[in-house]
PDB file of C-alpha atoms in Angstrom:
ATOM      1  CA  MET A  21    -177.042  -4.248  15.690  1.00 48.00           C
ATOM      2  CA  SER A  22    -178.973  -6.891  17.609  1.00 47.00           C
ATOM      3  CA  SER A  23    -181.217  -5.878  20.483  1.00 43.00           C
ATOM      4  CA  ALA A  24    -179.019  -8.188  22.598  1.00 55.00           C
ATOM      5  CA  SER A  25    -176.381  -5.459  22.326  1.00 72.00           C
ATOM      6  CA  ARG A  26    -178.122  -2.476  23.912  1.00 83.00           C
ATOM      7  CA  ARG A  27    -176.870   1.021  23.373  1.00 87.00           C
ATOM      8  CA  VAL A  28    -176.227   2.649  26.717  1.00 88.00           C
ATOM      9  CA  ASP A  29    -175.106   5.996  28.044  1.00 88.00           C
ATOM     10  CA  ALA A  30    -171.968   6.664  30.070  1.00 85.00           C
ATOM     11  CA  ASP A  31    -173.777   5.474  33.215  1.00 85.00           C
ATOM     12  CA  GLY A  32    -174.605   2.137  31.619  1.00 87.00           C
ATOM     13  CA  GLN A  33    -178.307   2.996  31.299  1.00 89.00           C
ATOM     14  CA  PRO A  34    -180.207   2.166  28.094  1.00 91.00           C
ATOM     15  CA  LEU A  35    -180.579   5.013  25.647  1.00 95.00           C
ATOM     16  CA  ARG A  36    -184.151   6.278  25.528  1.00 97.00           C
ATOM     17  CA  LEU A  37    -186.046   8.045  22.760  1.00 98.00           C
ATOM     18  CA  MET A  38    -189.453   9.715  23.083  1.00 98.00           C
ATOM     19  CA  ALA A  39    -191.415  10.564  19.940  1.00 98.00           C
ATOM     20  CA  VAL A  40    -194.263  13.022  20.570  1.00 98.00           C
ATOM     21  CA  HIS A  41    -197.035  12.966  17.955  1.00 98.00           C
ATOM     22  CA  ALA A  42    -200.428  14.572  17.499  1.00 98.00           C
ATOM     23  CA  HIS A  43    -202.545  11.643  16.283  1.00 97.00           C
ATOM     24  CA  PRO A  44    -202.410   7.892  15.798  1.00 97.00           C
ATOM     25  CA  ASP A  45    -200.729   7.320  12.380  1.00 97.00           C
ATOM     26  CA  ASP A  46    -198.274  10.235  12.794  1.00 97.00           C
ATOM     27  CA  GLU A  47    -195.780   7.895  14.485  1.00 98.00           C
ATOM     28  CA  SER A  48    -195.811   5.732  11.343  1.00 98.00           C
ATOM     29  CA  SER A  49    -195.590   8.527   8.765  1.00 97.00           C
ATOM     30  CA  LYS A  50    -192.852  10.522  10.516  1.00 98.00           C
ATOM     31  CA  GLY A  51    -189.660   8.919  11.751  1.00 98.00           C
ATOM     32  CA  ALA A  52    -190.965   5.345  11.838  1.00 98.00           C
ATOM     33  CA  ALA A  53    -187.929   3.792  10.154  1.00 98.00           C
ATOM     34  CA  THR A  54    -185.646   5.680  12.532  1.00 98.00           C
ATOM     35  CA  VAL A  55    -187.628   4.346  15.476  1.00 98.00           C
ATOM     36  CA  ALA A  56    -187.508   0.769  14.144  1.00 98.00           C
ATOM     37  CA  LYS A  57    -183.742   1.038  13.684  1.00 98.00           C
ATOM     38  CA  TYR A  58    -183.210   2.213  17.245  1.00 97.00           C
ATOM     39  CA  VAL A  59    -185.523  -0.442  18.662  1.00 97.00           C
ATOM     40  CA  ASP A  60    -183.386  -3.032  16.872  1.00 96.00           C
ATOM     41  CA  GLU A  61    -180.312  -1.503  18.544  1.00 94.00           C
ATOM     42  CA  GLY A  62    -181.839  -1.919  21.986  1.00 93.00           C
ATOM     43  CA  VAL A  63    -182.908   1.680  22.476  1.00 95.00           C
ATOM     44  CA  GLU A  64    -186.033   2.085  24.586  1.00 96.00           C
ATOM     45  CA  VAL A  65    -188.621   4.012  22.573  1.00 98.00           C
ATOM     46  CA  LEU A  66    -191.826   5.584  23.860  1.00 98.00           C
ATOM     47  CA  VAL A  67    -194.369   7.094  21.460  1.00 98.00           C
ATOM     48  CA  VAL A  68    -196.609   9.712  23.071  1.00 98.00           C
ATOM     49  CA  THR A  69    -199.852  10.285  21.165  1.00 98.00           C
ATOM     50  CA  CYS A  70    -201.446  13.565  22.220  1.00 98.00           C
ATOM     51  CA  THR A  71    -204.971  12.896  20.926  1.00 98.00           C
ATOM     52  CA  GLY A  72    -207.125   9.940  19.950  1.00 97.00           C
ATOM     53  CA  GLY A  73    -207.622  11.121  16.369  1.00 95.00           C
ATOM     54  CA  GLU A  74    -211.383  11.131  16.941  1.00 95.00           C
ATOM     55  CA  ARG A  75    -212.035  13.850  14.350  1.00 94.00           C
ATOM     56  CA  GLY A  76    -209.814  12.450  11.619  1.00 91.00           C
ATOM     57  CA  ASP A  77    -211.140  11.715   8.140  1.00 91.00           C
ATOM     58  CA  ILE A  78    -211.293   8.253   6.612  1.00 94.00           C
ATOM     59  CA  LEU A  79    -208.753   8.502   3.805  1.00 94.00           C
ATOM     60  CA  ASN A  80    -208.838   4.906   2.570  1.00 95.00           C
ATOM     61  CA  PRO A  81    -211.810   4.477   0.173  1.00 95.00           C
ATOM     62  CA  LYS A  82    -212.117   0.813   1.116  1.00 95.00           C
ATOM     63  CA  MET A  83    -212.748   1.798   4.737  1.00 96.00           C
ATOM     64  CA  ASP A  84    -215.189   4.628   4.032  1.00 96.00           C
ATOM     65  CA  THR A  85    -218.392   3.122   5.426  1.00 96.00           C
ATOM     66  CA  PRO A  86    -221.053   4.472   7.804  1.00 96.00           C
ATOM     67  CA  GLU A  87    -220.160   1.799  10.357  1.00 96.00           C
ATOM     68  CA  ASN A  88    -216.495   2.812  10.353  1.00 96.00           C
ATOM     69  CA  TRP A  89    -217.373   6.474  10.713  1.00 96.00           C
ATOM     70  CA  GLU A  90    -219.525   5.602  13.708  1.00 95.00           C
ATOM     71  CA  ASN A  91    -216.656   3.680  15.309  1.00 95.00           C
ATOM     72  CA  ILE A  92    -213.746   5.865  14.218  1.00 95.00           C
ATOM     73  CA  ALA A  93    -212.348   6.395  17.725  1.00 95.00           C
ATOM     74  CA  THR A  94    -212.300   2.670  18.472  1.00 96.00           C
ATOM     75  CA  LEU A  95    -210.811   1.871  15.078  1.00 96.00           C
ATOM     76  CA  ARG A  96    -208.016   4.378  15.457  1.00 96.00           C
ATOM     77  CA  SER A  97    -207.120   3.020  18.876  1.00 97.00           C
ATOM     78  CA  ALA A  98    -206.950  -0.511  17.471  1.00 98.00           C
ATOM     79  CA  GLU A  99    -204.874   0.672  14.525  1.00 97.00           C
ATOM     80  CA  MET A 100    -202.447   2.336  16.906  1.00 98.00           C
ATOM     81  CA  ALA A 101    -202.104  -0.891  18.878  1.00 98.00           C
ATOM     82  CA  ARG A 102    -201.202  -2.791  15.722  1.00 98.00           C
ATOM     83  CA  ALA A 103    -198.691  -0.150  14.572  1.00 98.00           C
ATOM     84  CA  ARG A 104    -197.128  -0.147  18.035  1.00 98.00           C
ATOM     85  CA  GLU A 105    -196.558  -3.895  17.779  1.00 98.00           C
ATOM     86  CA  ILE A 106    -195.019  -3.604  14.320  1.00 98.00           C
ATOM     87  CA  LEU A 107    -192.610  -0.866  15.383  1.00 98.00           C
ATOM     88  CA  GLY A 108    -191.767  -2.590  18.661  1.00 98.00           C
ATOM     89  CA  VAL A 109    -192.310   0.535  20.745  1.00 98.00           C
ATOM     90  CA  GLU A 110    -194.075   1.411  23.952  1.00 98.00           C
ATOM     91  CA  GLN A 111    -196.876   3.923  23.514  1.00 98.00           C
ATOM     92  CA  THR A 112    -199.040   6.097  25.749  1.00 98.00           C
ATOM     93  CA  TRP A 113    -201.978   8.408  25.133  1.00 98.00           C
ATOM     94  CA  LEU A 114    -201.725  11.910  26.535  1.00 98.00           C
ATOM     95  CA  GLY A 115    -205.513  11.887  26.656  1.00 97.00           C
ATOM     96  CA  PHE A 116    -206.592  15.013  24.785  1.00 98.00           C
ATOM     97  CA  VAL A 117    -209.334  15.256  22.147  1.00 97.00           C
ATOM     98  CA  ASP A 118    -208.589  15.731  18.459  1.00 96.00           C
ATOM     99  CA  SER A 119    -209.178  19.301  17.276  1.00 96.00           C
ATOM    100  CA  GLY A 120    -210.075  18.356  13.712  1.00 93.00           C
ATOM    101  CA  LEU A 121    -208.839  20.239  10.660  1.00 90.00           C
ATOM    102  CA  PRO A 122    -211.031  23.321  10.149  1.00 86.00           C
ATOM    103  CA  GLU A 123    -211.940  24.186   6.574  1.00 85.00           C
ATOM    104  CA  GLY A 124    -213.583  27.225   5.028  1.00 82.00           C
ATOM    105  CA  ASP A 125    -213.040  30.946   4.550  1.00 80.00           C
ATOM    106  CA  PRO A 126    -213.193  32.228   7.161  1.00 86.00           C
ATOM    107  CA  LEU A 127    -212.150  29.175   9.168  1.00 83.00           C
ATOM    108  CA  PRO A 128    -214.747  27.988  11.682  1.00 89.00           C
ATOM    109  CA  PRO A 129    -213.870  28.031  15.376  1.00 93.00           C
ATOM    110  CA  LEU A 130    -212.246  24.967  16.896  1.00 95.00           C
ATOM    111  CA  PRO A 131    -214.468  22.658  18.978  1.00 94.00           C
ATOM    112  CA  ASP A 132    -214.717  23.393  22.691  1.00 95.00           C
ATOM    113  CA  GLY A 133    -212.358  21.320  24.806  1.00 95.00           C
ATOM    114  CA  CYS A 134    -210.161  20.162  21.944  1.00 97.00           C
ATOM    115  CA  PHE A 135    -206.401  19.735  22.297  1.00 97.00           C
ATOM    116  CA  ALA A 136    -205.495  22.986  20.533  1.00 96.00           C
ATOM    117  CA  LEU A 137    -207.625  24.968  23.008  1.00 97.00           C
ATOM    118  CA  VAL A 138    -206.478  23.302  26.221  1.00 98.00           C
ATOM    119  CA  PRO A 139    -204.373  25.794  28.214  1.00 98.00           C
ATOM    120  CA  LEU A 140    -200.705  25.247  27.419  1.00 98.00           C
ATOM    121  CA  GLU A 141    -199.731  24.938  31.067  1.00 97.00           C
ATOM    122  CA  GLU A 142    -202.160  22.015  31.482  1.00 97.00           C
ATOM    123  CA  SER A 143    -201.070  20.015  28.435  1.00 98.00           C
ATOM    124  CA  ALA A 144    -197.386  20.794  28.974  1.00 98.00           C
ATOM    125  CA  ALA A 145    -197.599  19.572  32.565  1.00 98.00           C
ATOM    126  CA  ALA A 146    -199.184  16.321  31.396  1.00 98.00           C
ATOM    127  CA  LEU A 147    -196.322  15.713  28.958  1.00 98.00           C
ATOM    128  CA  ALA A 148    -193.663  16.851  31.424  1.00 98.00           C
ATOM    129  CA  ARG A 149    -194.905  14.191  33.839  1.00 98.00           C
ATOM    130  CA  VAL A 150    -194.375  11.550  31.132  1.00 98.00           C
ATOM    131  CA  ILE A 151    -190.915  12.936  30.338  1.00 98.00           C
ATOM    132  CA  ARG A 152    -189.894  12.806  33.998  1.00 98.00           C
ATOM    133  CA  THR A 153    -191.146   9.238  34.275  1.00 98.00           C
ATOM    134  CA  PHE A 154    -189.563   7.874  31.065  1.00 98.00           C
ATOM    135  CA  ARG A 155    -186.434  10.114  31.208  1.00 97.00           C
ATOM    136  CA  PRO A 156    -185.632  10.246  27.480  1.00 98.00           C
ATOM    137  CA  HIS A 157    -182.214  11.274  26.258  1.00 97.00           C
ATOM    138  CA  VAL A 158    -183.785  12.431  22.981  1.00 98.00           C
ATOM    139  CA  VAL A 159    -187.225  13.828  22.141  1.00 98.00           C
ATOM    140  CA  THR A 160    -188.566  14.202  18.601  1.00 98.00           C
ATOM    141  CA  THR A 161    -191.504  16.397  17.624  1.00 98.00           C
ATOM    142  CA  TYR A 162    -192.657  18.857  14.939  1.00 97.00           C
ATOM    143  CA  ASP A 163    -191.321  22.302  14.132  1.00 96.00           C
ATOM    144  CA  GLU A 164    -193.151  25.548  14.837  1.00 96.00           C
ATOM    145  CA  ASN A 165    -195.263  25.060  11.697  1.00 94.00           C
ATOM    146  CA  GLY A 166    -196.346  21.618  12.837  1.00 91.00           C
ATOM    147  CA  GLY A 167    -194.806  20.012   9.763  1.00 87.00           C
ATOM    148  CA  TYR A 168    -198.041  21.152   8.163  1.00 84.00           C
ATOM    149  CA  PRO A 169    -200.541  23.619   9.644  1.00 87.00           C
ATOM    150  CA  HIS A 170    -202.926  21.271  11.446  1.00 94.00           C
ATOM    151  CA  PRO A 171    -203.867  22.915  14.767  1.00 96.00           C
ATOM    152  CA  ASP A 172    -202.981  19.742  16.687  1.00 96.00           C
ATOM    153  CA  HIS A 173    -199.554  19.524  15.054  1.00 97.00           C
ATOM    154  CA  ILE A 174    -198.755  23.122  15.875  1.00 97.00           C
ATOM    155  CA  ARG A 175    -199.995  22.577  19.416  1.00 98.00           C
ATOM    156  CA  THR A 176    -197.880  19.425  19.704  1.00 98.00           C
ATOM    157  CA  HIS A 177    -194.801  21.526  18.938  1.00 98.00           C
ATOM    158  CA  GLU A 178    -195.772  24.123  21.534  1.00 98.00           C
ATOM    159  CA  VAL A 179    -196.606  21.536  24.181  1.00 98.00           C
ATOM    160  CA  THR A 180    -193.435  19.525  23.585  1.00 98.00           C
ATOM    161  CA  MET A 181    -191.091  22.488  23.819  1.00 98.00           C
ATOM    162  CA  ALA A 182    -192.816  23.803  26.947  1.00 98.00           C
ATOM    163  CA  ALA A 183    -192.815  20.324  28.526  1.00 98.00           C
ATOM    164  CA  VAL A 184    -189.104  19.792  27.864  1.00 98.00           C
ATOM    165  CA  ASP A 185    -188.331  23.027  29.705  1.00 98.00           C
ATOM    166  CA  LEU A 186    -190.755  22.201  32.506  1.00 98.00           C
ATOM    167  CA  ALA A 187    -189.373  18.679  32.957  1.00 98.00           C
ATOM    168  CA  ALA A 188    -185.886  20.109  33.524  1.00 97.00           C
ATOM    169  CA  ASP A 189    -187.016  22.842  35.921  1.00 96.00           C
ATOM    170  CA  SER A 190    -186.054  21.976  39.496  1.00 94.00           C
ATOM    171  CA  GLU A 191    -188.659  24.477  40.730  1.00 94.00           C
ATOM    172  CA  ALA A 192    -191.553  22.839  38.879  1.00 93.00           C
ATOM    173  CA  PRO A 193    -194.246  21.153  41.009  1.00 91.00           C
ATOM    174  CA  GLN A 194    -192.984  18.036  42.778  1.00 89.00           C
ATOM    175  CA  GLU A 195    -196.019  16.032  41.704  1.00 92.00           C
ATOM    176  CA  LEU A 196    -194.548  15.987  38.186  1.00 95.00           C
ATOM    177  CA  GLY A 197    -191.711  13.783  39.434  1.00 94.00           C
ATOM    178  CA  GLU A 198    -187.980  14.209  39.652  1.00 96.00           C
ATOM    179  CA  PRO A 199    -186.507  16.761  37.215  1.00 97.00           C
ATOM    180  CA  TRP A 200    -185.122  15.369  33.979  1.00 97.00           C
ATOM    181  CA  PRO A 201    -183.099  17.462  31.462  1.00 97.00           C
ATOM    182  CA  VAL A 202    -183.638  16.060  27.961  1.00 98.00           C
ATOM    183  CA  ALA A 203    -180.275  16.017  26.196  1.00 97.00           C
ATOM    184  CA  LYS A 204    -181.474  16.673  22.632  1.00 98.00           C
ATOM    185  CA  VAL A 205    -184.660  17.769  20.870  1.00 98.00           C
ATOM    186  CA  TYR A 206    -185.252  17.218  17.150  1.00 98.00           C
ATOM    187  CA  TYR A 207    -187.850  18.295  14.611  1.00 98.00           C
ATOM    188  CA  HIS A 208    -188.997  15.858  11.907  1.00 98.00           C
ATOM    189  CA  MET A 209    -187.884  17.217   8.525  1.00 96.00           C
ATOM    190  CA  THR A 210    -188.189  14.228   6.173  1.00 89.00           C
ATOM    191  CA  PHE A 211    -190.745  15.884   3.889  1.00 92.00           C
ATOM    192  CA  HIS A 212    -188.518  18.468   2.248  1.00 95.00           C
ATOM    193  CA  ARG A 213    -188.008  19.546  -1.339  1.00 95.00           C
ATOM    194  CA  SER A 214    -184.567  18.025  -1.899  1.00 95.00           C
ATOM    195  CA  ARG A 215    -185.854  14.561  -1.059  1.00 96.00           C
ATOM    196  CA  ALA A 216    -188.995  14.970  -3.156  1.00 96.00           C
ATOM    197  CA  ALA A 217    -186.976  16.229  -6.142  1.00 96.00           C
ATOM    198  CA  ALA A 218    -184.513  13.333  -5.920  1.00 97.00           C
ATOM    199  CA  LEU A 219    -187.291  10.745  -5.807  1.00 97.00           C
ATOM    200  CA  ASP A 220    -189.148  12.509  -8.609  1.00 97.00           C
ATOM    201  CA  ALA A 221    -186.060  12.423 -10.846  1.00 97.00           C
ATOM    202  CA  ALA A 222    -185.495   8.737 -10.120  1.00 97.00           C
ATOM    203  CA  MET A 223    -189.097   7.915 -11.016  1.00 97.00           C
ATOM    204  CA  HIS A 224    -188.788   9.737 -14.334  1.00 96.00           C
ATOM    205  CA  ASP A 225    -185.479   7.983 -15.075  1.00 96.00           C
ATOM    206  CA  ASP A 226    -187.214   4.651 -14.531  1.00 96.00           C
ATOM    207  CA  GLY A 227    -190.139   5.606 -16.771  1.00 96.00           C
ATOM    208  CA  LEU A 228    -192.595   5.697 -13.885  1.00 96.00           C
ATOM    209  CA  VAL A 229    -195.237   8.249 -12.932  1.00 95.00           C
ATOM    210  CA  SER A 230    -193.969  10.357 -10.049  1.00 95.00           C
ATOM    211  CA  PRO A 231    -196.346  11.269  -7.214  1.00 95.00           C
ATOM    212  CA  TYR A 232    -194.286  14.422  -6.643  1.00 95.00           C
ATOM    213  CA  ALA A 233    -194.534  15.992 -10.104  1.00 92.00           C
ATOM    214  CA  GLU A 234    -197.499  18.269  -9.448  1.00 92.00           C
ATOM    215  CA  ARG A 235    -196.456  19.477  -6.015  1.00 91.00           C
ATOM    216  CA  LEU A 236    -192.914  20.235  -7.176  1.00 95.00           C
ATOM    217  CA  LYS A 237    -194.294  22.676  -9.777  1.00 92.00           C
ATOM    218  CA  ASP A 238    -195.476  24.944  -6.964  1.00 90.00           C
ATOM    219  CA  TRP A 239    -192.671  24.138  -4.529  1.00 92.00           C
ATOM    220  CA  PRO A 240    -189.776  26.552  -5.144  1.00 91.00           C
ATOM    221  CA  ASP A 241    -186.270  25.943  -3.902  1.00 90.00           C
ATOM    222  CA  ASP A 242    -186.082  27.026  -0.271  1.00 86.00           C
ATOM    223  CA  PRO A 243    -182.491  27.518   0.928  1.00 90.00           C
ATOM    224  CA  ALA A 244    -183.760  28.446   4.393  1.00 88.00           C
ATOM    225  CA  GLN A 245    -185.508  25.100   4.760  1.00 87.00           C
ATOM    226  CA  ALA A 246    -182.513  23.215   3.407  1.00 89.00           C
ATOM    227  CA  ALA A 247    -180.293  24.974   5.948  1.00 93.00           C
ATOM    228  CA  ARG A 248    -182.445  23.585   8.758  1.00 95.00           C
ATOM    229  CA  LEU A 249    -181.505  20.000   7.913  1.00 97.00           C
ATOM    230  CA  THR A 250    -178.859  18.921  10.402  1.00 98.00           C
ATOM    231  CA  THR A 251    -179.266  15.189  10.913  1.00 98.00           C
ATOM    232  CA  PHE A 252    -179.653  12.341   8.434  1.00 98.00           C
ATOM    233  CA  VAL A 253    -180.328   8.940  10.009  1.00 98.00           C
ATOM    234  CA  PRO A 254    -179.546   5.984   7.697  1.00 98.00           C
ATOM    235  CA  CYS A 255    -182.516   3.668   8.138  1.00 98.00           C
ATOM    236  CA  SER A 256    -183.429   2.307   4.706  1.00 98.00           C
ATOM    237  CA  ASP A 257    -183.273  -1.283   5.980  1.00 98.00           C
ATOM    238  CA  TYR A 258    -186.331  -0.383   8.068  1.00 98.00           C
ATOM    239  CA  PHE A 259    -188.431   1.296   5.374  1.00 98.00           C
ATOM    240  CA  SER A 260    -190.453  -1.904   5.012  1.00 98.00           C
ATOM    241  CA  VAL A 261    -191.229  -1.828   8.758  1.00 98.00           C
ATOM    242  CA  ARG A 262    -192.355   1.777   8.368  1.00 98.00           C
ATOM    243  CA  ASP A 263    -194.631   0.775   5.492  1.00 98.00           C
ATOM    244  CA  ASP A 264    -196.156  -2.085   7.462  1.00 98.00           C
ATOM    245  CA  ALA A 265    -196.852   0.302  10.342  1.00 98.00           C
ATOM    246  CA  LEU A 266    -198.465   2.753   7.934  1.00 98.00           C
ATOM    247  CA  ARG A 267    -200.735   0.047   6.517  1.00 97.00           C
ATOM    248  CA  ALA A 268    -201.849  -0.764  10.056  1.00 98.00           C
ATOM    249  CA  HIS A 269    -203.632   2.609  10.063  1.00 98.00           C
ATOM    250  CA  ALA A 270    -206.165   1.341   7.559  1.00 97.00           C
ATOM    251  CA  THR A 271    -208.656   4.204   7.962  1.00 96.00           C
ATOM    252  CA  GLN A 272    -205.937   6.779   7.270  1.00 96.00           C
ATOM    253  CA  ILE A 273    -203.648   5.175   4.700  1.00 95.00           C
ATOM    254  CA  ASP A 274    -204.724   4.020   1.238  1.00 95.00           C
ATOM    255  CA  PRO A 275    -202.509   1.022   0.382  1.00 94.00           C
ATOM    256  CA  ASP A 276    -202.864   1.965  -3.287  1.00 93.00           C
ATOM    257  CA  GLY A 277    -202.182   5.655  -2.722  1.00 92.00           C
ATOM    258  CA  PHE A 278    -199.435   8.235  -2.422  1.00 92.00           C
ATOM    259  CA  TRP A 279    -197.491   6.671   0.444  1.00 94.00           C
ATOM    260  CA  PHE A 280    -196.526   3.623  -1.616  1.00 96.00           C
ATOM    261  CA  ALA A 281    -196.251   5.146  -5.107  1.00 96.00           C
ATOM    262  CA  VAL A 282    -192.430   5.138  -5.137  1.00 97.00           C
ATOM    263  CA  PRO A 283    -190.964   1.610  -5.198  1.00 97.00           C
ATOM    264  CA  LEU A 284    -189.255   0.658  -1.960  1.00 97.00           C
ATOM    265  CA  ALA A 285    -185.984  -0.140  -3.739  1.00 97.00           C
ATOM    266  CA  THR A 286    -185.984   3.325  -5.313  1.00 98.00           C
ATOM    267  CA  GLN A 287    -186.458   4.988  -1.959  1.00 98.00           C
ATOM    268  CA  GLN A 288    -183.698   2.916  -0.396  1.00 98.00           C
ATOM    269  CA  LYS A 289    -181.270   3.769  -3.193  1.00 98.00           C
ATOM    270  CA  VAL A 290    -182.081   7.428  -3.760  1.00 98.00           C
ATOM    271  CA  TRP A 291    -182.810   8.736  -0.252  1.00 98.00           C
ATOM    272  CA  PRO A 292    -181.897   6.143   2.418  1.00 98.00           C
ATOM    273  CA  THR A 293    -182.268   8.463   5.410  1.00 98.00           C
ATOM    274  CA  GLU A 294    -184.919  10.100   7.551  1.00 98.00           C
ATOM    275  CA  ASP A 295    -184.012  13.690   8.207  1.00 98.00           C
ATOM    276  CA  TYR A 296    -184.209  16.018  11.193  1.00 98.00           C
ATOM    277  CA  GLN A 297    -183.361  19.431  12.533  1.00 98.00           C
ATOM    278  CA  LEU A 298    -181.466  19.523  15.803  1.00 98.00           C
ATOM    279  CA  ALA A 299    -183.455  22.167  17.665  1.00 98.00           C
ATOM    280  CA  LYS A 300    -181.846  21.944  21.116  1.00 97.00           C
ATOM    281  CA  SER A 301    -178.906  20.091  22.592  1.00 97.00           C
ATOM    282  CA  ARG A 302    -177.286  19.904  26.011  1.00 96.00           C
ATOM    283  CA  VAL A 303    -174.337  17.944  24.608  1.00 94.00           C
ATOM    284  CA  ALA A 304    -171.641  19.015  22.194  1.00 93.00           C
ATOM    285  CA  THR A 305    -172.052  17.538  18.722  1.00 95.00           C
ATOM    286  CA  SER A 306    -170.762  18.146  15.206  1.00 95.00           C
ATOM    287  CA  LEU A 307    -173.109  18.873  12.307  1.00 96.00           C
ATOM    288  CA  PRO A 308    -174.206  17.229  10.138  1.00 97.00           C
ATOM    289  CA  GLU A 309    -175.056  14.165  12.224  1.00 97.00           C
ATOM    290  CA  ASP A 310    -176.121  10.641  11.315  1.00 97.00           C
ATOM    291  CA  ASP A 311    -177.354   9.645  14.779  1.00 97.00           C
ATOM    292  CA  LEU A 312    -179.927  11.252  17.079  1.00 97.00           C
ATOM    293  CA  PHE A 313    -177.775  10.157  20.031  1.00 97.00           C
ATOM    294  CA  ALA A 314    -174.550  11.727  18.744  1.00 95.00           C
ATOM    295  CA  GLY A 315    -172.660  13.164  21.697  1.00 93.00           C
ATOM    296  CA  ILE A 316    -174.611  11.162  24.280  1.00 91.00           C
ATOM    297  CA  ASP A 317    -173.206   7.616  24.254  1.00 70.00           C
ATOM    298  CA  THR A 318    -169.772   8.459  25.594  1.00 48.00           C
ATOM    299  CA  HIS A 319    -170.162  12.094  26.558  1.00 36.00           C
ATOM    300  CA  GLU A 320    -173.027  12.028  29.040  1.00 36.00           C
ATOM    301  CA  ALA A 321    -170.743  13.490  31.706  1.00 33.00           C
ATOM    302  CA  ASP A 322    -170.089  16.495  29.470  1.00 36.00           C
ATOM    303  CA  ARG A 323    -173.637  17.806  29.739  1.00 36.00           C
ATOM    304  CA  VAL A 324    -173.883  21.491  30.521  1.00 41.00           C
ATOM    305  CA  ASP A 325    -176.690  23.680  31.760  1.00 47.00           C
ATOM    306  CA  THR A 326    -177.098  25.751  28.605  1.00 51.00           C
ATOM    307  CA  TRP A 327    -178.216  24.835  25.100  1.00 52.00           C
ATOM    308  CA  PHE A 328    -175.498  24.580  22.445  1.00 56.00           C
ATOM    309  CA  TYR A 329    -178.096  24.742  19.654  1.00 50.00           C
ATOM    310  CA  SER A 330    -181.346  26.630  19.678  1.00 46.00           C
ATOM    311  CA  ILE A 331    -182.777  27.233  16.248  1.00 42.00           C
TER     312      ILE A 331
END
């Protein structure tokens, strides 16, 4: 669909998607092809980046220099600007400081003032203000485990869910703006075992070395995780856009590493979707879905005050 043909709701307003992420690069590694697809369909997309990624590692050996370490915050901001251009999205910083990923046994305390330690009511209010300003129909974020247990990812889940409730609350402080009830909330679920196993099998069939072989040995079947998958967005035509956005984060993504080990054509053939869990919805929808906006385009007037899904 061309961006000249904008998807709108029942009131004729453009559909709007907000993707809430912990760090710069997360928007390109989680749901980026979905975002690019919706941008192409005329959906307005806003990426909210909770922290500046100041405490992130440099994961690309070619970028691992003392100068880059000294300028990591500036570099990550510039990388985000480039990725934003590639994806065609708007983007805003929530303004909190990266918590870092603690290592050791026992784990060291988190740094004072970092995102994960900011009182939830403060960070949720900051995001609720953005929600009320942008007025998204759909919000995407991480599940209660953060997708993986980085303190900022877990906090992003907590902040997003609290902010969605706060944004809809007519009794919340007026300085947050006019109340806005988000119609649907999704968790990113693309990195699940079924997908990894399918890509692994395809790599072996083609006589190639699979990047998933080792992790699958210690990754048992998990019916509970599989049951959480509700929504499969076909977006393989935009996998190349996703990859370009990933490469823009040069300090974080090794162009010769894991992210690009499976040929693009194999990914497009074997698993052409990005996958989600519908966590909350104010509109009636049928599962499984193939569209984050299912139930919204022509059924905006059918919104109700209670959640149909709450997982």
